[in-house]
CSV table of C-alpha atoms in Angstrom, one decimal:
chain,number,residue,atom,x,y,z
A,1,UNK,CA,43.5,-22.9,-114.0
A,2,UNK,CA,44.2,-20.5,-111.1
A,3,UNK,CA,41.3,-19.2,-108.9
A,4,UNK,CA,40.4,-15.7,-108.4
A,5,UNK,CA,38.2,-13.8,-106.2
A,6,UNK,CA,36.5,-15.4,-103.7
A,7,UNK,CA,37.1,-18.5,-105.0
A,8,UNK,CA,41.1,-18.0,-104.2
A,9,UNK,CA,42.1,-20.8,-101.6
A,10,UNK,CA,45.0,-19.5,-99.3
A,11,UNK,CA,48.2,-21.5,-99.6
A,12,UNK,CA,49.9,-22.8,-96.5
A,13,UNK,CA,53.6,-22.7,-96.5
A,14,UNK,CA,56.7,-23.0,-94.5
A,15,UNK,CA,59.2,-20.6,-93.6
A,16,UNK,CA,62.8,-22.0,-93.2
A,17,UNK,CA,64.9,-20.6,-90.8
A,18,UNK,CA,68.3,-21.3,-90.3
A,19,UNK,CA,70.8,-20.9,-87.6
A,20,UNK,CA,74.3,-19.6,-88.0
A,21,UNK,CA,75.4,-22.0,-91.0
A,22,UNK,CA,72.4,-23.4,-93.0
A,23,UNK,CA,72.9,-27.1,-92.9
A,24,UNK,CA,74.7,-28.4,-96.0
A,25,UNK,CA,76.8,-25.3,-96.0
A,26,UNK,CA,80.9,-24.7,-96.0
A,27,UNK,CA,81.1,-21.9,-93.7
A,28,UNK,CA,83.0,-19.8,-95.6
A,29,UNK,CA,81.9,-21.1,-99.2
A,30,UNK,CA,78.4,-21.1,-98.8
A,31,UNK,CA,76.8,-24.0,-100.8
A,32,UNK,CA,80.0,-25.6,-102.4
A,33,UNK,CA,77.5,-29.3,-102.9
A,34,UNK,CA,75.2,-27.1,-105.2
A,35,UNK,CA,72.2,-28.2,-103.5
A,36,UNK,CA,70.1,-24.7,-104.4
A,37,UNK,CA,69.2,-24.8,-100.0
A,38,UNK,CA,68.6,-20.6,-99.7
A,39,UNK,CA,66.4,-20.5,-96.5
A,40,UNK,CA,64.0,-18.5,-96.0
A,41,UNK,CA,65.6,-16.3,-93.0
A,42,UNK,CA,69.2,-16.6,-91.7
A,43,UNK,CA,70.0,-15.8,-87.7
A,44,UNK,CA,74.1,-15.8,-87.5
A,45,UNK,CA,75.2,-16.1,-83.9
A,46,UNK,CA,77.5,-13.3,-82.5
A,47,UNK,CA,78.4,-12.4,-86.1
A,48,UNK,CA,77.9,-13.0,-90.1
A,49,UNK,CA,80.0,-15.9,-91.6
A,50,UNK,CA,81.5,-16.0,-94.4
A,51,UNK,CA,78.8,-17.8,-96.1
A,52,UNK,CA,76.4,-15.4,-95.6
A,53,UNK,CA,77.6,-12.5,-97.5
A,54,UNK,CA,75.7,-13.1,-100.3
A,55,UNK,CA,72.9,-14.0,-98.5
A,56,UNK,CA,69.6,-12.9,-100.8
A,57,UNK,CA,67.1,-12.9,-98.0
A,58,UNK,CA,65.8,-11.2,-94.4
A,59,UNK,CA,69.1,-11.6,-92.5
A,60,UNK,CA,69.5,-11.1,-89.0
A,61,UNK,CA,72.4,-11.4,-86.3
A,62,UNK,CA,71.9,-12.3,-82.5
A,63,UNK,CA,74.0,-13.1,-79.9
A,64,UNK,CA,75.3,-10.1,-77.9
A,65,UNK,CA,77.2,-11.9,-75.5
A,66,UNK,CA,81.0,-11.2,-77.3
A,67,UNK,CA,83.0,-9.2,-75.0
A,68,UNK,CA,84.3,-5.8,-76.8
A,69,UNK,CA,88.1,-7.1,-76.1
A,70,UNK,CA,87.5,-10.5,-77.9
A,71,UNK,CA,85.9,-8.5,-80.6
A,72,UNK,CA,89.1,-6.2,-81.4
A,73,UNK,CA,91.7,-9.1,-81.1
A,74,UNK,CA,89.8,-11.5,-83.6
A,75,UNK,CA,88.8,-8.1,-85.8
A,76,UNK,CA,84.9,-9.0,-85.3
A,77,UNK,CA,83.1,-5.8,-86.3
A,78,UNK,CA,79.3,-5.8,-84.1
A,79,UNK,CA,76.4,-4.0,-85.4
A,80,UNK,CA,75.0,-1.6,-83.4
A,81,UNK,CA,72.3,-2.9,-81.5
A,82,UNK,CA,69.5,-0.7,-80.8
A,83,UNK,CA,68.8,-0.3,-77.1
A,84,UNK,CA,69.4,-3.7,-75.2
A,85,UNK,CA,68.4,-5.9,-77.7
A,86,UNK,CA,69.9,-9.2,-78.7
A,87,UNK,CA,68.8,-9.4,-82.2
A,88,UNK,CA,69.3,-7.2,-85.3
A,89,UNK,CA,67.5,-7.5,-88.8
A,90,UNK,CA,70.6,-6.6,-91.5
A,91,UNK,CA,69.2,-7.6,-94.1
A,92,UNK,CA,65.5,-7.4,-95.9
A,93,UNK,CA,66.6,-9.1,-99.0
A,94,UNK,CA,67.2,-7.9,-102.3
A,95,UNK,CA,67.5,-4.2,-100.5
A,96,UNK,CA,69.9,-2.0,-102.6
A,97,UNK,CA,70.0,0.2,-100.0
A,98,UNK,CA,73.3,1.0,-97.9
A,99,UNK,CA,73.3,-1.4,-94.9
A,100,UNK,CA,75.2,-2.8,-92.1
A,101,UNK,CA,75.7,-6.8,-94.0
A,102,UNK,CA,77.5,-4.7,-97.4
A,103,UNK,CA,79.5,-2.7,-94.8
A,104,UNK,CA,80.6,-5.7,-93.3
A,105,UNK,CA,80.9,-8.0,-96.3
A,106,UNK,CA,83.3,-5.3,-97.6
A,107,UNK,CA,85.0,-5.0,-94.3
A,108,UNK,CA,85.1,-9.2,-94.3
A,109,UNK,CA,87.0,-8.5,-97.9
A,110,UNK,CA,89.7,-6.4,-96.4
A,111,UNK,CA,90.4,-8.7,-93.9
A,112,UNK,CA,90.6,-11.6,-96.1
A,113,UNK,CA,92.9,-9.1,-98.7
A,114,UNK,CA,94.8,-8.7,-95.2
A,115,UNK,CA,95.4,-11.9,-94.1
A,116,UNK,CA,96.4,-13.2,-97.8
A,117,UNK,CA,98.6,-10.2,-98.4
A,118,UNK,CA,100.6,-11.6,-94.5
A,119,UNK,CA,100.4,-15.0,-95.9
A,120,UNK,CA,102.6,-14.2,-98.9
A,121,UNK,CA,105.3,-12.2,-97.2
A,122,UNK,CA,105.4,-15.2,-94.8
A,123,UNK,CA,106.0,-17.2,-97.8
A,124,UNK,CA,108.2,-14.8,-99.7
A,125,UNK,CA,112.1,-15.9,-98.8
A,126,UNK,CA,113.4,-12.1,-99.5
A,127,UNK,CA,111.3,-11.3,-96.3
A,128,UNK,CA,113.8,-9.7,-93.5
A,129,UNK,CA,111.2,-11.0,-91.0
A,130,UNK,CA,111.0,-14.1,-92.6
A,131,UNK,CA,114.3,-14.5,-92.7
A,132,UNK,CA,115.5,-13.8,-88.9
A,133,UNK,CA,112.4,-15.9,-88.2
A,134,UNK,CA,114.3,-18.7,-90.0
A,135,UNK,CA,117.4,-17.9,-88.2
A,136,UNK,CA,115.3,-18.0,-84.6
A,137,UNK,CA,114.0,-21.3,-85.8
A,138,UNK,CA,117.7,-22.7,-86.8
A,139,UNK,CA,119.1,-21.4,-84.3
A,140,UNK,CA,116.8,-23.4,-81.9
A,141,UNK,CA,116.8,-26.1,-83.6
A,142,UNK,CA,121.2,-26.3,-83.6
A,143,UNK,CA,120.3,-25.9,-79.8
A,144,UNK,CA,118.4,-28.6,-79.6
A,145,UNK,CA,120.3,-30.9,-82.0
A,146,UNK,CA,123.7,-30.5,-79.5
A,147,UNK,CA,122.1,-31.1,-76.5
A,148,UNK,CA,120.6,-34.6,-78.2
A,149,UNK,CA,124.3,-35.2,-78.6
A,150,UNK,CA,125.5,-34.2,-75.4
A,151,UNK,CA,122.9,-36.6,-74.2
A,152,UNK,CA,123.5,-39.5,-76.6
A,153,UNK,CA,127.7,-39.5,-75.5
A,154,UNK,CA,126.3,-39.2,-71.9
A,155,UNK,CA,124.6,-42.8,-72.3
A,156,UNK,CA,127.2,-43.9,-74.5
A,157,UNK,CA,129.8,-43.4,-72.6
A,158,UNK,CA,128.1,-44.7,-69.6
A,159,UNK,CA,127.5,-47.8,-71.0
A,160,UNK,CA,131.4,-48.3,-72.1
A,161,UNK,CA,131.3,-47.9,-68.6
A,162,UNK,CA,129.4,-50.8,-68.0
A,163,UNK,CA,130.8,-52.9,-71.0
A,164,UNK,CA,134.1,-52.4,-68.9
A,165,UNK,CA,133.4,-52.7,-65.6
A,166,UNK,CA,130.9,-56.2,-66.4
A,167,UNK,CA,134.8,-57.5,-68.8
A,168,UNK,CA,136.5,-56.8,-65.7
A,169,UNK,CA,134.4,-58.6,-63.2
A,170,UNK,CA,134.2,-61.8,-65.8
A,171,UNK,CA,138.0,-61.6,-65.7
A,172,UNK,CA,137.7,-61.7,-61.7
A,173,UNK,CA,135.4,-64.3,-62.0
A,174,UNK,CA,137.2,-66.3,-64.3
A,175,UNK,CA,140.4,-65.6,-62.3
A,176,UNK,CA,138.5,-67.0,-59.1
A,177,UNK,CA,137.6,-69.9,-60.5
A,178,UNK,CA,140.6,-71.0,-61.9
A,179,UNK,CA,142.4,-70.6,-58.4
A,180,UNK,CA,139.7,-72.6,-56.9
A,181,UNK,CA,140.5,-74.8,-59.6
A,182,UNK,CA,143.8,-75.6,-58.8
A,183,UNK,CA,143.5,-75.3,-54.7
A,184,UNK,CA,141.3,-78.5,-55.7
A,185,UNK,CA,143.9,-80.1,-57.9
A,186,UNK,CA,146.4,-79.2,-55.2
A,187,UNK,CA,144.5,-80.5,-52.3
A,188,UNK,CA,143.9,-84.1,-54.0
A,189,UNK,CA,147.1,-83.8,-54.6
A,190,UNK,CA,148.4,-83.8,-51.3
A,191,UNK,CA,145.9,-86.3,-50.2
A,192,UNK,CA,147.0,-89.0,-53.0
A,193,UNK,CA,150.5,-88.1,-51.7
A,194,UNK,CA,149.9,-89.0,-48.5
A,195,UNK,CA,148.1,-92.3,-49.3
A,196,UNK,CA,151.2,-93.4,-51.2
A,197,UNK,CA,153.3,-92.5,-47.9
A,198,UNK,CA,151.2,-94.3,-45.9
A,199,UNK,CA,151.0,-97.2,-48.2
A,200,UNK,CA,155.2,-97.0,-48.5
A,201,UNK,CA,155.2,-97.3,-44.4
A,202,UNK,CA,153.1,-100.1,-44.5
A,203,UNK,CA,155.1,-102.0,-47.0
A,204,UNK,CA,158.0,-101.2,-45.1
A,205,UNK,CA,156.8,-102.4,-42.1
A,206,UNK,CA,155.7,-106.0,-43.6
A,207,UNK,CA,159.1,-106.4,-44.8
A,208,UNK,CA,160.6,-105.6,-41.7
């Protein structure tokens, strides 16, 4: 039975606050698990994700630390922070009033409608920049291709070399040996000969 008047106890609760991302969350898909996590505030750093743009509740941005340059290049549209403060509310929740999150939700669209719109004249084949890409790209890749070749004769060739030159010197060696060979055969030749000569005089002497 709920109590009224001054019977009515206060109930303590806690706020949830989340940083950037809330945990649990793809940062461009929001809460792809279905876990039903909405915190109570969301502070995104520098600039809104993804995730956030349909963010139901307060909302606020901080971070004003990206350089203006940075901002352009990566298409990063800031809100406009009132004085020199770091933090900005966007967002009250459930406001239907124009506001700086739709603005850039609907700016976050057109850059996505962007970027998919590049993505399929990259992949269309009738593209003229698509195509003398592809001929950049060959045409590297031809360049690189010959000078592997150029490269693989250079070691083949040089190891012919070396297959030839090491045949010849086994020839050489082969050649040397077999003249030491027979200066050996030669020389105990020549020694055998002259035993029998001596042994001839010595025969001839006894008969004598």
């Amino acid at each position: 039975k709920p109590q009224t008047g001054p019977e009515k106890k206060k109930t303590k609760c806690t706020i949830v606050l989340a940083v950037d991302v809330p945990s649990g969350w793809h940062v461009n898909d929001g809460d792809v698990l279905g876990t039903g996590y909405v915190p109570d505030v969301l502070v995104s750093l520098t600039a809104p994700k993804l995730s956030a743009q349909n963010y139901p509740k307060r909302h606020f941005v901080g971070g004003r630390f990206l350089p203006p340059a940075l901002a352009e290049k990566y298409q990063l549209r800031m809100p406009n922070y009132p004085g020199v403060a770091q933090v900005m509310e966007i967002s009250r929740g459930g406001a239907k009033e124009e506001s700086w999150e739709i603005g850039y939700a609907e700016f976050l669209k057109e850059k996505e409608a962007q970027i998919f719109a590049e993505e399929n004249e990259a992949r269309d084949p009738s593209s003229p920049d698509r195509n003398e890409q592809w001929r950049k790209d060959y045409d590297a890749y031809l360049l690189g291709f010959q000078a592997k070749q150029r490269q693989a004769a250079v070691v083949e060739n040089r190891d012919e070399s070396w297959r030839l030159e090491y045949a010849a010197y086994l020839a050489q060696k082969e050649t040397n040996e077999t003249e030491k060979s027979f200066e050996s055969e030669y020389d105990q030749f020549e020694e055998n000969d002259g035993v029998e000569k001596s042994l001839e005089s010595e025969y001839e002497q006894v008969e004598d």
